[in-house]
Coordinates of C-alpha atoms in Angstrom, one line a residue:
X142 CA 0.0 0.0 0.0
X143 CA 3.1 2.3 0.6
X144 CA 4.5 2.0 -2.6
X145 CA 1.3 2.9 -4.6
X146 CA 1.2 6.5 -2.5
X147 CA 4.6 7.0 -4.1
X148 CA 4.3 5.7 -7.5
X149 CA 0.8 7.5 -7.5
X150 CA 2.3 10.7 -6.2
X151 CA 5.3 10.3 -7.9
X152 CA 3.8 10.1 -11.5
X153 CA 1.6 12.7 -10.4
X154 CA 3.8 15.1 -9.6
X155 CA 5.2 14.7 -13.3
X156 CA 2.0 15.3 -15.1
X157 CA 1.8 18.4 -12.5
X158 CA 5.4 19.4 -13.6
X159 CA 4.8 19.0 -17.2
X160 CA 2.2 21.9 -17.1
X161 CA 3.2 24.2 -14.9
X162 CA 4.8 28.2 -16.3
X163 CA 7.7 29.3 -15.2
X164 CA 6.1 31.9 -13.7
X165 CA 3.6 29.9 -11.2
X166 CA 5.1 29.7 -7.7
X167 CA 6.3 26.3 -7.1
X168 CA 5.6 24.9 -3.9
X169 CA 7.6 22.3 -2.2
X170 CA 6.4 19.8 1.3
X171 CA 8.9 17.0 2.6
X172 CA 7.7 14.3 4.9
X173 CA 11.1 13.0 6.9
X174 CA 10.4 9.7 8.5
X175 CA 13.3 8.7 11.1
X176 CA 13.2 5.3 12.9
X177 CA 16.1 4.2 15.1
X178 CA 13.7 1.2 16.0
X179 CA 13.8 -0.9 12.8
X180 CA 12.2 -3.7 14.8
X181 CA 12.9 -6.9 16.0
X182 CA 16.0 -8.9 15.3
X183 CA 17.4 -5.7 14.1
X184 CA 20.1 -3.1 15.7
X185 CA 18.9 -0.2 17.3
X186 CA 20.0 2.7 15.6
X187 CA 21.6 5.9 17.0
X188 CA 21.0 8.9 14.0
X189 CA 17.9 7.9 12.0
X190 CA 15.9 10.2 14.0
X191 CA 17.9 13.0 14.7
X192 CA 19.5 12.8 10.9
X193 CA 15.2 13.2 9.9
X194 CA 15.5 16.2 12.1
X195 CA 18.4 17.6 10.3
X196 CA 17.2 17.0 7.1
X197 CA 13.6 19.0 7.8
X198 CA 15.8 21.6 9.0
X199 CA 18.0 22.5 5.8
X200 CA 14.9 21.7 3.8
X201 CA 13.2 24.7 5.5
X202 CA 16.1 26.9 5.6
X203 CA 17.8 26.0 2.2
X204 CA 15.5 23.7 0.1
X205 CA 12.2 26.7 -0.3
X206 CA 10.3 24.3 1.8
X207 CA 7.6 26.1 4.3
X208 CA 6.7 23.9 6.9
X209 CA 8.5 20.2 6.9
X210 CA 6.6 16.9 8.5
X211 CA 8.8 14.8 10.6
X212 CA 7.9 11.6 12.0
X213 CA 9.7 9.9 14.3
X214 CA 9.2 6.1 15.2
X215 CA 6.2 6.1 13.9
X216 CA 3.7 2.9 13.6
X217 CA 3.1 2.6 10.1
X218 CA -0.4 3.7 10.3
X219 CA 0.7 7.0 11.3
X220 CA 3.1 6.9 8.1
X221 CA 0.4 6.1 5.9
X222 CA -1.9 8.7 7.6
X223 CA 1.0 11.7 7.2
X224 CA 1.5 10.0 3.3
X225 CA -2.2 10.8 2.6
X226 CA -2.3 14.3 3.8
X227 CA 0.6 15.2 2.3
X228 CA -1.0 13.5 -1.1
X229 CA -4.5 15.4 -0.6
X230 CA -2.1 18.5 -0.1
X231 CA -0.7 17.8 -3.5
X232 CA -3.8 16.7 -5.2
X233 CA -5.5 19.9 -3.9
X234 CA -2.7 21.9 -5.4
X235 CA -3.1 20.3 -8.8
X236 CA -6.2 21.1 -8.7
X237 CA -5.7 24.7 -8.4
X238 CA -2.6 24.6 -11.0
X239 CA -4.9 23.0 -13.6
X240 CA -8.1 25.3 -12.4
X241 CA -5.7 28.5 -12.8
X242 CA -4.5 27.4 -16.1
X243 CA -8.0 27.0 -18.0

């Protein structure tokens, strides 16, 4: 289920790319999952989550990002529930791309 939010958001955000002007302001999200706890039989991990903090943080001062997601340790239906905002956030932006456009 995972993987279809990001081939399905993925391909959309081609189509999106393909007819947007130069002169519409591009908007940019990120969504940084960090999870030291990769489960069981696996090592615990020191940096996932504080490297998922690190990364929001340069996308918001560097990358033109507004406001970045970060989740960390998450259960995976909190990942799937930030992965469907984030896609009706896009969505609803292609909307009003395509509505602006004619």
């Amino acid at each position: 289920m995972l993987r279809h939010w990001v081939v399905l958001s993925g391909i959309g955000l081609l189509l999106c790319a393909q007819g947007i002007e130069a002169t519409q302001v591009v908007r940019r999200w990120v969504l940084a999952v960090g999870a030291n706890d990769g489960g069981a039989k696996r090592e615990t991990l020191q940096y996932a989550v504080s490297d998922a903090q690190n990364f929001v943080q340069v996308m918001e001062t560097m990358g033109g990002v507004d406001a970045g997601v970060l989740l960390s340790d998450p259960h995976i239906d909190h990942l799937e529930e930030a992965l469907r905002a984030l896609h009706c956030k896009f969505l609803m932006r292609l909307l009003r791309t395509l509505t602006a456009m004619g």
